[in-house]
mmCIF file of C-alpha atoms and ligand atoms in Angstrom:
data_model
loop_
_atom_site.group_PDB
_atom_site.id
_atom_site.type_symbol
_atom_site.label_atom_id
_atom_site.label_comp_id
_atom_site.label_asym_id
_atom_site.label_seq_id
_atom_site.Cartn_x
_atom_site.Cartn_y
_atom_site.Cartn_z
ATOM 1 C CA UNK D 805 103.937 116.014 93.332
ATOM 2 C CA UNK D 806 102.917 114.298 90.125
ATOM 3 C CA UNK D 807 102.050 111.094 91.987
ATOM 4 C CA UNK D 808 99.385 112.839 94.004
ATOM 5 C CA UNK D 809 97.111 113.561 91.106
ATOM 6 C CA UNK D 810 93.709 114.959 91.991
ATOM 7 C CA UNK D 811 90.821 112.513 91.692
ATOM 8 C CA UNK D 812 89.586 113.656 88.275
ATOM 9 C CA UNK D 813 93.066 113.817 86.745
ATOM 10 C CA UNK D 814 93.891 110.320 88.043
ATOM 11 C CA UNK D 815 90.618 109.042 86.581
ATOM 12 C CA UNK D 816 91.467 110.515 83.168
ATOM 13 C CA UNK D 817 94.941 108.931 83.175
ATOM 14 C CA UNK D 818 93.370 105.611 84.230
ATOM 15 C CA UNK D 819 90.895 105.845 81.388
ATOM 16 C CA UNK D 820 93.661 106.512 78.856
ATOM 17 C CA UNK D 821 95.675 103.585 80.292
ATOM 18 C CA UNK D 822 92.786 101.145 79.973
ATOM 19 C CA UNK D 823 91.067 102.433 76.821
ATOM 20 C CA UNK D 824 93.793 104.188 74.826
ATOM 21 C CA UNK D 825 93.731 107.711 73.318
ATOM 22 C CA UNK D 826 90.439 109.616 73.555
ATOM 23 C CA UNK D 827 88.819 112.761 72.201
ATOM 24 C CA UNK D 828 87.378 115.464 74.474
ATOM 25 C CA UNK D 829 83.796 114.276 74.042
ATOM 26 C CA UNK D 830 84.747 110.666 74.912
ATOM 27 C CA UNK D 831 86.466 111.889 78.063
ATOM 28 C CA UNK D 832 83.416 113.986 78.891
ATOM 29 C CA UNK D 833 81.220 110.879 78.631
ATOM 30 C CA UNK D 834 83.646 108.868 80.768
ATOM 31 C CA UNK D 835 84.153 111.495 83.484
ATOM 32 C CA UNK D 836 80.629 113.024 83.512
ATOM 33 C CA UNK D 837 81.952 116.471 84.462
ATOM 34 C CA UNK D 838 81.269 119.849 82.881
ATOM 35 C CA UNK D 839 83.310 121.012 79.888
ATOM 36 C CA UNK D 840 85.184 123.759 81.817
ATOM 37 C CA UNK D 841 86.075 121.314 84.633
ATOM 38 C CA UNK D 842 87.319 118.732 82.136
ATOM 39 C CA UNK D 843 89.225 121.399 80.231
ATOM 40 C CA UNK D 844 91.009 122.502 83.431
ATOM 41 C CA UNK D 845 91.937 118.906 84.292
ATOM 42 C CA UNK D 846 93.290 118.288 80.789
ATOM 43 C CA UNK D 847 95.318 121.480 80.982
ATOM 44 C CA UNK D 848 96.713 120.432 84.357
ATOM 45 C CA UNK D 849 97.651 116.995 83.005
ATOM 46 C CA UNK D 850 99.275 118.559 79.914
ATOM 47 C CA UNK D 851 101.291 120.965 82.051
ATOM 48 C CA UNK D 852 102.503 118.191 84.344
ATOM 49 C CA UNK D 853 103.354 116.087 81.258
ATOM 50 C CA UNK D 854 101.032 113.161 81.952
ATOM 51 C CA UNK D 855 99.146 113.569 78.684
ATOM 52 C CA UNK D 856 99.595 115.335 75.380
ATOM 53 C CA UNK D 857 97.483 116.032 72.311
ATOM 54 C CA UNK D 858 98.424 113.296 69.852
ATOM 55 C CA UNK D 859 96.253 114.170 66.866
ATOM 56 C CA UNK D 860 92.780 115.007 65.724
ATOM 57 C CA UNK D 861 89.688 112.860 65.472
ATOM 58 C CA UNK D 862 87.979 112.343 62.108
ATOM 59 C CA UNK D 863 85.799 115.340 61.398
ATOM 60 C CA UNK D 864 82.041 114.917 61.341
ATOM 61 C CA UNK D 865 81.647 118.530 60.249
ATOM 62 C CA UNK D 866 83.227 121.496 61.978
ATOM 63 C CA UNK D 867 86.672 121.624 63.530
ATOM 64 C CA UNK D 868 88.117 118.135 64.188
ATOM 65 C CA UNK D 869 88.437 117.387 67.910
ATOM 66 C CA UNK D 870 91.797 117.003 69.640
ATOM 67 C CA UNK D 871 92.682 113.448 70.670
ATOM 68 C CA UNK D 872 94.566 113.064 73.957
ATOM 69 C CA UNK D 873 97.023 110.299 74.720
ATOM 70 C CA UNK D 874 99.467 109.464 77.479
ATOM 71 C CA UNK D 875 102.718 111.392 77.266
ATOM 72 C CA UNK D 876 105.315 108.751 76.444
ATOM 73 C CA UNK D 877 108.560 110.612 76.997
ATOM 74 C CA UNK D 878 108.522 111.878 80.590
ATOM 75 C CA UNK D 879 107.428 109.251 83.126
ATOM 76 C CA UNK D 880 108.497 105.638 83.285
ATOM 77 C CA UNK D 881 107.697 102.592 85.415
ATOM 78 C CA UNK D 882 109.769 99.655 86.527
ATOM 79 C CA UNK D 883 108.498 96.097 86.414
ATOM 80 C CA UNK D 884 110.641 93.542 88.209
ATOM 81 C CA UNK D 885 109.978 89.821 88.116
ATOM 82 C CA UNK D 886 111.677 87.616 90.668
ATOM 83 C CA UNK D 887 112.056 84.480 88.582
ATOM 84 C CA UNK D 888 114.414 82.908 91.115
ATOM 85 C CA UNK D 889 117.163 82.147 90.450
ATOM 86 C CA UNK D 890 116.872 84.880 87.774
ATOM 87 C CA UNK D 891 115.481 88.385 87.763
ATOM 88 C CA UNK D 892 113.790 90.125 84.850
ATOM 89 C CA UNK D 893 113.553 93.880 84.869
ATOM 90 C CA UNK D 894 111.722 96.111 82.392
ATOM 91 C CA UNK D 895 111.430 99.864 82.125
ATOM 92 C CA UNK D 896 108.172 100.920 80.477
ATOM 93 C CA UNK D 897 106.536 104.123 79.369
ATOM 94 C CA UNK D 898 103.141 105.121 80.797
ATOM 95 C CA UNK D 899 101.463 103.364 77.881
ATOM 96 C CA UNK D 900 103.329 100.159 78.812
ATOM 97 C CA UNK D 901 105.804 100.125 75.934
ATOM 98 C CA UNK D 902 109.065 98.480 76.945
ATOM 99 C CA UNK D 903 111.954 100.942 76.814
ATOM 100 C CA UNK D 904 114.586 98.474 77.978
ATOM 101 C CA UNK D 905 114.877 95.072 79.630
ATOM 102 C CA UNK D 906 117.583 93.411 81.690
ATOM 103 C CA UNK D 907 117.592 89.700 82.512
ATOM 104 C CA UNK D 908 120.163 88.353 84.934
ATOM 105 C CA UNK D 909 120.784 85.241 86.991
ATOM 106 C CA UNK D 910 121.383 85.291 90.734
ATOM 107 C CA UNK D 911 122.011 81.637 91.381
ATOM 108 C CA UNK D 912 123.195 81.159 94.950
ATOM 109 C CA UNK D 913 122.553 84.769 96.022
ATOM 110 C CA UNK D 914 120.912 85.494 99.371
ATOM 111 C CA UNK D 915 117.713 87.611 99.343
ATOM 112 C CA UNK D 916 119.683 90.666 100.565
ATOM 113 C CA UNK D 917 122.240 90.215 97.795
ATOM 114 C CA UNK D 918 119.395 89.971 95.258
ATOM 115 C CA UNK D 919 118.030 93.324 96.486
ATOM 116 C CA UNK D 920 121.489 94.932 96.135
ATOM 117 C CA UNK D 921 121.917 93.465 92.643
ATOM 118 C CA UNK D 922 118.495 94.777 91.543
ATOM 119 C CA UNK D 923 119.347 98.223 92.955
ATOM 120 C CA UNK D 924 122.596 98.288 91.021
ATOM 121 C CA UNK D 925 120.838 97.395 87.728
ATOM 122 C CA UNK D 926 118.120 99.987 88.378
ATOM 123 C CA UNK D 927 120.766 102.604 89.027
ATOM 124 C CA UNK D 928 122.314 101.757 85.643
ATOM 125 C CA UNK D 929 118.904 102.055 83.961
ATOM 126 C CA UNK D 930 118.296 105.413 85.680
ATOM 127 C CA UNK D 931 121.573 106.756 84.273
ATOM 128 C CA UNK D 932 120.908 105.441 80.762
ATOM 129 C CA UNK D 933 117.332 106.755 80.726
ATOM 130 C CA UNK D 934 117.918 109.931 82.711
ATOM 131 C CA UNK D 935 115.412 111.816 80.525
ATOM 132 C CA UNK D 936 112.640 109.829 82.262
ATOM 133 C CA UNK D 937 111.346 110.254 85.772
ATOM 134 C CA UNK D 938 110.834 106.750 87.178
ATOM 135 C CA UNK D 939 107.669 106.820 89.280
ATOM 136 C CA UNK D 940 108.169 103.511 91.109
ATOM 137 C CA UNK D 941 108.327 99.772 90.730
ATOM 138 C CA UNK D 942 106.000 96.799 90.672
ATOM 139 C CA UNK D 943 107.504 93.534 91.854
ATOM 140 C CA UNK D 944 106.125 90.228 90.550
ATOM 141 C CA UNK D 945 107.025 87.462 92.935
ATOM 142 C CA UNK D 946 106.366 83.733 93.200
ATOM 143 C CA UNK D 947 105.385 82.050 96.450
ATOM 144 C CA UNK D 948 103.400 83.067 99.486
ATOM 145 C CA UNK D 949 103.284 86.774 100.278
ATOM 146 C CA UNK D 950 101.789 88.846 103.045
ATOM 147 C CA UNK D 951 99.960 91.310 100.811
ATOM 148 C CA UNK D 952 99.533 93.826 103.647
ATOM 149 C CA UNK D 953 103.236 94.508 104.196
ATOM 150 C CA UNK D 954 104.799 92.988 101.053
ATOM 151 C CA UNK D 955 106.763 90.375 102.932
ATOM 152 C CA UNK D 956 107.659 87.162 101.113
ATOM 153 C CA UNK D 957 106.609 84.379 103.470
ATOM 154 C CA UNK D 958 107.845 81.366 101.556
ATOM 155 C CA UNK D 959 108.941 80.402 98.037
ATOM 156 C CA UNK D 960 108.838 76.656 97.401
ATOM 157 C CA UNK D 961 111.577 76.568 94.789
ATOM 158 C CA UNK D 962 113.917 78.879 96.739
ATOM 159 C CA UNK D 963 114.111 77.729 100.383
ATOM 160 C CA UNK D 964 116.281 80.698 101.479
ATOM 161 C CA UNK D 965 113.394 83.044 100.693
ATOM 162 C CA UNK D 966 111.441 82.965 103.939
ATOM 163 C CA UNK D 967 109.958 85.837 105.919
ATOM 164 C CA UNK D 968 111.825 88.410 103.864
ATOM 165 C CA UNK D 969 110.460 91.989 103.864
ATOM 166 C CA UNK D 970 111.154 92.491 100.168
ATOM 167 C CA UNK D 971 108.946 95.549 99.729
ATOM 168 C CA UNK D 972 110.624 97.570 102.501
ATOM 169 C CA UNK D 973 114.116 96.489 101.487
ATOM 170 C CA UNK D 974 113.556 97.343 97.825
ATOM 171 C CA UNK D 975 111.979 100.699 98.623
ATOM 172 C CA UNK D 976 115.039 101.664 100.657
ATOM 173 C CA UNK D 977 117.525 100.282 98.109
ATOM 174 C CA UNK D 978 115.825 101.895 95.083
ATOM 175 C CA UNK D 979 114.610 105.077 96.771
ATOM 176 C CA UNK D 980 111.287 104.475 94.999
ATOM 177 C CA UNK D 981 107.821 103.306 96.051
ATOM 178 C CA UNK D 982 107.259 99.600 95.390
ATOM 179 C CA UNK D 983 104.177 97.382 95.192
ATOM 180 C CA UNK D 984 104.368 93.598 95.424
ATOM 181 C CA UNK D 985 102.066 91.157 93.653
ATOM 182 C CA UNK D 986 101.998 87.484 92.754
ATOM 183 C CA UNK D 987 103.706 86.868 89.395
ATOM 184 C CA UNK D 988 100.793 84.960 87.826
ATOM 185 C CA UNK D 989 98.296 87.624 88.933
ATOM 186 C CA UNK D 990 100.547 90.157 87.162
ATOM 187 C CA UNK D 991 100.336 88.082 83.972
ATOM 188 C CA UNK D 992 96.573 87.753 84.334
ATOM 189 C CA UNK D 993 96.247 91.539 84.661
ATOM 190 C CA UNK D 994 97.963 92.078 81.316
ATOM 191 C CA UNK D 995 95.599 89.614 79.663
ATOM 192 C CA UNK D 996 92.579 91.125 81.358
ATOM 193 C CA UNK D 997 93.553 94.564 80.084
ATOM 194 C CA UNK D 998 94.422 93.315 76.592
ATOM 195 C CA UNK D 999 91.071 91.543 76.216
ATOM 196 C CA UNK D 1000 89.088 94.095 78.249
ATOM 197 C CA UNK D 1001 87.693 91.256 80.412
ATOM 198 C CA UNK D 1002 85.052 92.105 83.002
ATOM 199 C CA UNK D 1003 83.507 88.661 83.475
ATOM 200 C CA UNK D 1004 84.766 86.032 85.931
ATOM 201 C CA UNK D 1005 87.648 83.993 84.570
ATOM 202 C CA UNK D 1006 90.491 81.715 85.535
ATOM 203 C CA UNK D 1007 93.914 82.515 84.152
ATOM 204 C CA UNK D 1008 96.450 79.718 84.234
ATOM 205 C CA UNK D 1009 100.040 80.908 84.395
ATOM 206 C CA UNK D 1010 102.307 78.161 83.192
ATOM 207 C CA UNK D 1011 105.804 79.431 83.944
ATOM 208 C CA UNK D 1012 108.388 78.067 86.398
ATOM 209 C CA UNK D 1013 105.433 77.077 88.599
ATOM 210 C CA UNK D 1014 101.734 76.595 87.770
ATOM 211 C CA UNK D 1015 99.095 78.802 89.376
ATOM 212 C CA UNK D 1016 95.583 79.833 88.433
ATOM 213 C CA UNK D 1017 94.588 83.433 89.021
ATOM 214 C CA UNK D 1018 90.961 83.726 90.057
ATOM 215 C CA UNK D 1019 89.268 86.850 88.704
ATOM 216 C CA UNK D 1020 85.905 86.910 90.438
ATOM 217 C CA UNK D 1021 83.456 89.787 90.728
ATOM 218 C CA UNK D 1022 85.864 92.231 89.055
ATOM 219 C CA UNK D 1023 88.813 91.539 91.292
ATOM 220 C CA UNK D 1024 91.527 88.973 91.787
ATOM 221 C CA UNK D 1025 90.889 86.650 94.699
ATOM 222 C CA UNK D 1026 94.299 86.245 96.339
ATOM 223 C CA UNK D 1027 93.575 84.502 99.620
ATOM 224 C CA UNK D 1028 95.389 85.385 102.856
ATOM 225 C CA UNK D 1029 98.823 84.436 101.481
ATOM 226 C CA UNK D 1030 98.585 86.075 98.049
ATOM 227 C CA UNK D 1031 98.856 82.707 96.351
ATOM 228 C CA UNK D 1032 95.318 81.322 95.957
ATOM 229 C CA UNK D 1033 94.873 79.034 92.960
ATOM 230 C CA UNK D 1034 98.257 77.335 93.309
ATOM 231 C CA UNK D 1035 97.392 74.192 91.388
ATOM 232 C CA UNK D 1036 101.021 73.204 90.768
ATOM 233 C CA UNK D 1037 101.160 71.451 94.129
ATOM 234 C CA UNK D 1038 97.802 69.742 94.008
ATOM 235 C CA UNK D 1039 98.261 65.975 93.836
ATOM 236 C CA UNK D 1040 97.360 64.310 90.547
ATOM 237 C CA UNK D 1041 99.197 60.984 91.013
ATOM 238 C CA UNK D 1042 99.494 59.416 94.481
ATOM 239 C CA UNK D 1043 102.117 56.992 93.165
ATOM 240 C CA UNK D 1044 104.009 59.682 91.251
ATOM 241 C CA UNK D 1045 107.442 61.187 91.747
ATOM 242 C CA UNK D 1046 108.468 63.079 94.853
ATOM 243 C CA UNK D 1047 107.991 66.820 94.308
ATOM 244 C CA UNK D 1048 110.415 69.491 95.510
ATOM 245 C CA UNK D 1049 107.737 70.411 98.073
ATOM 246 C CA UNK D 1050 108.202 66.955 99.647
ATOM 247 C CA UNK D 1051 104.827 65.528 98.599
ATOM 248 C CA UNK D 1052 104.405 62.846 95.975
ATOM 249 C CA UNK D 1053 102.745 63.250 92.573
ATOM 250 C CA UNK D 1054 102.099 67.010 92.471
ATOM 251 C CA UNK D 1055 100.999 68.428 89.115
ATOM 252 C CA UNK D 1056 104.381 70.137 88.788
ATOM 253 C CA UNK D 1057 106.213 66.791 88.803
ATOM 254 C CA UNK D 1058 104.518 65.943 85.489
ATOM 255 C CA UNK D 1059 103.386 69.113 83.773
ATOM 256 C CA UNK D 1060 105.684 72.057 84.527
ATOM 257 C CA UNK D 1061 108.225 73.468 82.071
ATOM 258 C CA UNK D 1062 111.013 72.095 84.265
ATOM 259 C CA UNK D 1063 109.520 68.628 84.686
ATOM 260 C CA UNK D 1064 108.789 68.253 80.963
ATOM 261 C CA UNK D 1065 112.408 69.207 80.169
ATOM 262 C CA UNK D 1066 113.770 66.909 82.920
ATOM 263 C CA UNK D 1067 111.653 63.987 81.751
ATOM 264 C CA UNK D 1068 112.888 64.544 78.190
ATOM 265 C CA UNK D 1069 116.541 64.457 79.367
ATOM 266 C CA UNK D 1070 115.938 61.346 81.440
ATOM 267 C CA UNK D 1071 114.134 59.416 78.736
ATOM 268 C CA UNK D 1072 116.652 60.385 76.062
ATOM 269 C CA UNK D 1073 119.438 59.123 78.284
ATOM 270 C CA UNK D 1074 117.639 55.901 79.182
ATOM 271 C CA UNK D 1075 116.587 55.118 75.613
ATOM 272 C CA UNK D 1076 119.877 56.272 74.030
ATOM 273 C CA UNK D 1077 117.844 57.884 71.234
ATOM 274 C CA UNK D 1078 119.670 60.554 69.266
ATOM 275 C CA UNK D 1079 117.794 61.603 66.138
ATOM 276 C CA UNK D 1080 117.902 65.072 64.560
ATOM 277 C CA UNK D 1081 114.851 66.320 66.518
ATOM 278 C CA UNK D 1082 116.408 65.236 69.815
ATOM 279 C CA UNK D 1083 119.703 66.913 68.928
ATOM 280 C CA UNK D 1084 117.872 70.157 68.134
ATOM 281 C CA UNK D 1085 115.929 70.049 71.400
ATOM 282 C CA UNK D 1086 119.111 69.354 73.357
ATOM 283 C CA UNK D 1087 120.760 72.428 71.825
ATOM 284 C CA UNK D 1088 118.073 74.818 73.200
ATOM 285 C CA UNK D 1089 119.505 77.588 75.390
ATOM 286 C CA UNK D 1090 116.860 77.717 78.088
ATOM 287 C CA UNK D 1091 113.957 75.673 79.429
ATOM 288 C CA UNK D 1092 111.215 77.812 77.842
ATOM 289 C CA UNK D 1093 112.735 77.323 74.435
ATOM 290 C CA UNK D 1094 113.245 73.638 75.151
ATOM 291 C CA UNK D 1095 109.632 73.199 76.312
ATOM 292 C CA UNK D 1096 108.391 74.827 73.106
ATOM 293 C CA UNK D 1097 110.650 72.601 71.009
ATOM 294 C CA UNK D 1098 109.394 69.457 72.806
ATOM 295 C CA UNK D 1099 105.784 70.610 72.262
ATOM 296 C CA UNK D 1100 106.485 71.262 68.588
ATOM 297 C CA UNK D 1101 108.066 67.826 68.193
ATOM 298 C CA UNK D 1102 105.039 66.260 69.923
ATOM 299 C CA UNK D 1103 102.810 68.085 67.441
ATOM 300 C CA UNK D 1104 104.837 66.488 64.636
ATOM 301 C CA UNK D 1105 104.235 63.074 66.269
ATOM 302 C CA UNK D 1106 107.775 62.469 67.505
ATOM 303 C CA UNK D 1107 107.005 59.409 69.701
ATOM 304 C CA UNK D 1108 109.125 60.274 72.753
ATOM 305 C CA UNK D 1109 108.024 63.943 72.833
ATOM 306 C CA UNK D 1110 104.391 63.030 72.120
ATOM 307 C CA UNK D 1111 104.376 60.671 75.097
ATOM 308 C CA UNK D 1112 105.915 63.267 77.447
ATOM 309 C CA UNK D 1113 103.499 65.996 76.346
ATOM 310 C CA UNK D 1114 100.470 63.676 76.527
ATOM 311 C CA UNK D 1115 101.308 62.830 80.158
ATOM 312 C CA UNK D 1116 101.786 66.548 80.964
ATOM 313 C CA UNK D 1117 98.554 67.660 79.271
ATOM 314 C CA UNK D 1118 96.485 64.866 80.826
ATOM 315 C CA UNK D 1119 97.707 65.769 84.307
ATOM 316 C CA UNK D 1120 97.073 69.454 83.635
ATOM 317 C CA UNK D 1121 93.578 68.699 82.311
ATOM 318 C CA UNK D 1122 92.796 66.732 85.471
ATOM 319 C CA UNK D 1123 93.900 69.527 87.816
ATOM 320 C CA UNK D 1124 92.146 72.220 85.758
ATOM 321 C CA UNK D 1125 88.875 70.333 85.423
ATOM 322 C CA UNK D 1126 88.815 69.829 89.207
ATOM 323 C CA UNK D 1127 89.347 73.544 89.728
ATOM 324 C CA UNK D 1128 86.692 74.491 87.173
ATOM 325 C CA UNK D 1129 84.227 72.050 88.745
ATOM 326 C CA UNK D 1130 84.733 73.861 92.046
ATOM 327 C CA UNK D 1131 84.825 77.511 90.944
ATOM 328 C CA UNK D 1132 82.448 77.096 87.971
ATOM 329 C CA UNK D 1133 83.527 79.934 85.719
ATOM 330 C CA UNK D 1134 82.814 79.937 81.995
ATOM 331 C CA UNK D 1135 86.120 81.354 80.782
ATOM 332 C CA UNK D 1136 89.523 79.739 81.093
ATOM 333 C CA UNK D 1137 92.577 81.608 79.807
ATOM 334 C CA UNK D 1138 95.746 79.586 79.354
ATOM 335 C CA UNK D 1139 98.900 81.669 79.572
ATOM 336 C CA UNK D 1140 102.658 81.515 79.968
ATOM 337 C CA UNK D 1141 104.252 78.750 77.908
ATOM 338 C CA UNK D 1142 100.754 77.315 77.226
ATOM 339 C CA UNK D 1143 99.904 80.411 75.167
ATOM 340 C CA UNK D 1144 102.201 79.122 72.423
ATOM 341 C CA UNK D 1145 100.941 75.508 72.479
ATOM 342 C CA UNK D 1146 100.596 74.120 68.917
ATOM 343 C CA UNK D 1147 97.076 73.524 67.568
ATOM 344 C CA UNK D 1148 97.029 69.722 67.821
ATOM 345 C CA UNK D 1149 98.118 69.807 71.465
ATOM 346 C CA UNK D 1150 95.478 72.466 72.200
ATOM 347 C CA UNK D 1151 92.823 70.129 70.864
ATOM 348 C CA UNK D 1152 94.248 67.296 72.959
ATOM 349 C CA UNK D 1153 94.138 69.408 76.148
ATOM 350 C CA UNK D 1154 90.681 70.768 75.305
ATOM 351 C CA UNK D 1155 89.237 67.272 74.791
ATOM 352 C CA UNK D 1156 90.818 65.815 77.924
ATOM 353 C CA UNK D 1157 89.717 68.747 80.085
ATOM 354 C CA UNK D 1158 86.100 68.749 78.911
ATOM 355 C CA UNK D 1159 85.912 64.984 79.334
ATOM 356 C CA UNK D 1160 86.410 65.407 83.094
ATOM 357 C CA UNK D 1161 83.725 68.099 83.484
ATOM 358 C CA UNK D 1162 79.973 67.812 84.034
ATOM 359 C CA UNK D 1163 78.356 68.335 80.618
ATOM 360 C CA UNK D 1164 76.752 71.663 81.561
ATOM 361 C CA UNK D 1165 80.103 73.173 82.537
ATOM 362 C CA UNK D 1166 81.878 71.602 79.574
ATOM 363 C CA UNK D 1167 79.268 72.965 77.171
ATOM 364 C CA UNK D 1168 79.487 76.522 78.523
ATOM 365 C CA UNK D 1169 83.265 76.656 79.002
ATOM 366 C CA UNK D 1170 85.256 78.869 76.649
ATOM 367 C CA UNK D 1171 88.967 78.094 76.528
ATOM 368 C CA UNK D 1172 91.106 80.969 75.369
ATOM 369 C CA UNK D 1173 94.847 80.940 74.780
ATOM 370 C CA UNK D 1174 96.546 84.068 76.093
ATOM 371 C CA UNK D 1175 97.350 86.634 73.451
ATOM 372 C CA UNK D 1176 100.294 87.951 75.453
ATOM 373 C CA UNK D 1177 102.935 85.219 75.475
ATOM 374 C CA UNK D 1178 106.235 87.074 75.819
ATOM 375 C CA UNK D 1179 108.451 86.210 78.763
ATOM 376 C CA UNK D 1180 108.203 89.864 79.877
ATOM 377 C CA UNK D 1181 104.492 89.589 80.721
ATOM 378 C CA UNK D 1182 104.809 89.223 84.496
ATOM 379 C CA UNK D 1183 107.253 92.150 84.712
ATOM 380 C CA UNK D 1184 104.965 94.236 82.478
ATOM 381 C CA UNK D 1185 101.963 93.344 84.623
ATOM 382 C CA UNK D 1186 103.894 94.379 87.735
ATOM 383 C CA UNK D 1187 104.644 97.791 86.198
ATOM 384 C CA UNK D 1188 100.953 98.075 85.288
ATOM 385 C CA UNK D 1189 99.961 97.167 88.831
ATOM 386 C CA UNK D 1190 102.250 99.871 90.205
ATOM 387 C CA UNK D 1191 100.604 102.466 87.946
ATOM 388 C CA UNK D 1192 97.153 101.369 89.097
ATOM 389 C CA UNK D 1193 98.286 101.690 92.696
ATOM 390 C CA UNK D 1194 99.653 105.166 92.041
ATOM 391 C CA UNK D 1195 96.464 106.314 90.356
ATOM 392 C CA UNK D 1196 94.324 104.947 93.171
ATOM 393 C CA UNK D 1197 96.195 106.865 95.854
ATOM 394 C CA UNK D 1198 93.508 109.500 95.907
ATOM 395 C CA UNK D 1199 90.753 106.939 96.006
ATOM 396 C CA UNK D 1200 90.283 106.505 92.263
ATOM 397 C CA UNK D 1201 89.924 102.881 91.250
ATOM 398 C CA UNK D 1202 92.266 102.546 88.270
HETATM 399 ZN ZN1 ZN W 878 104.648 69.762 95.190
#
């Protein structure tokens, strides 16, 4: 079985996943085994099509060394993001290149119907990409999850999703192993890998909800319900609007993609404004696009958009500075729709956030905008998480 790789082989694949192609001597340094042992492992991995020679290193005299990379044409991984009401599905190669993506809406579907719909799409992908062997799937999910058994306990924005054993149901429906992880943690993993981060950091995922992933002492702190760092439902305005969670003045009522778009619609209707910028924003197909357009208009000093974005960024800065004051990390990564925030708004958020912090923390804090901003990030991170799980099955930490 290819998914029961011996310890050394799994370590080599892990190394190639995290560090990219490597020459024999680099792998020898990383694995600290003898040349014949390493040679046997590389041969085994070549024969089972996990790796292949992809070229030769620059010669420093003598015969140039072979460079090994992950074999891109045999194994594939599924990443599935439960966006609720939508689902995003990607098929990736071992080196995390997207081979295909499917995005579909399941408005009004029950959890069981969602599982059947995912299985039907996966079956279509399996037929279209029959040259690949799909090793398994990572599922990125919002809400509270029992990480032990992969059961969704509760999703705030989708009340029918309660106590649903999604991992078991998907495994049966797909006939593949599945791992389940919080959607924002999946996004944070991609960023961590892209930047090669080892230090403690907070990653803020600004998607349909707002959650901070807490990477502390080289692992993600998830809490007992897989959802630690959920700042979207921390209260930032006692007198504010009623949130979908039933409380009043949660961060998400002011700063989320949805609330920014809703506030725009409301204020446009109330004020009867209808300039060219407003018409363009109204013509956006989806909320992500609309959020970006509102942010761009705010950057260009459109009064209505500037006011909406200022309220959102101030509320976000308040919640984030409280979190940073408590956790006291020196690196904050802003991801999701925040990754594409225009420069002027970044400065606005930066200033507001630092203003709320003790000067020592403010002085040391580095704010980084996520380099990975595509809407596929959570699904990609889920596929990556599945691969790490697979490679750790024999006790190797991937
Ligand atoms: Zn709330």
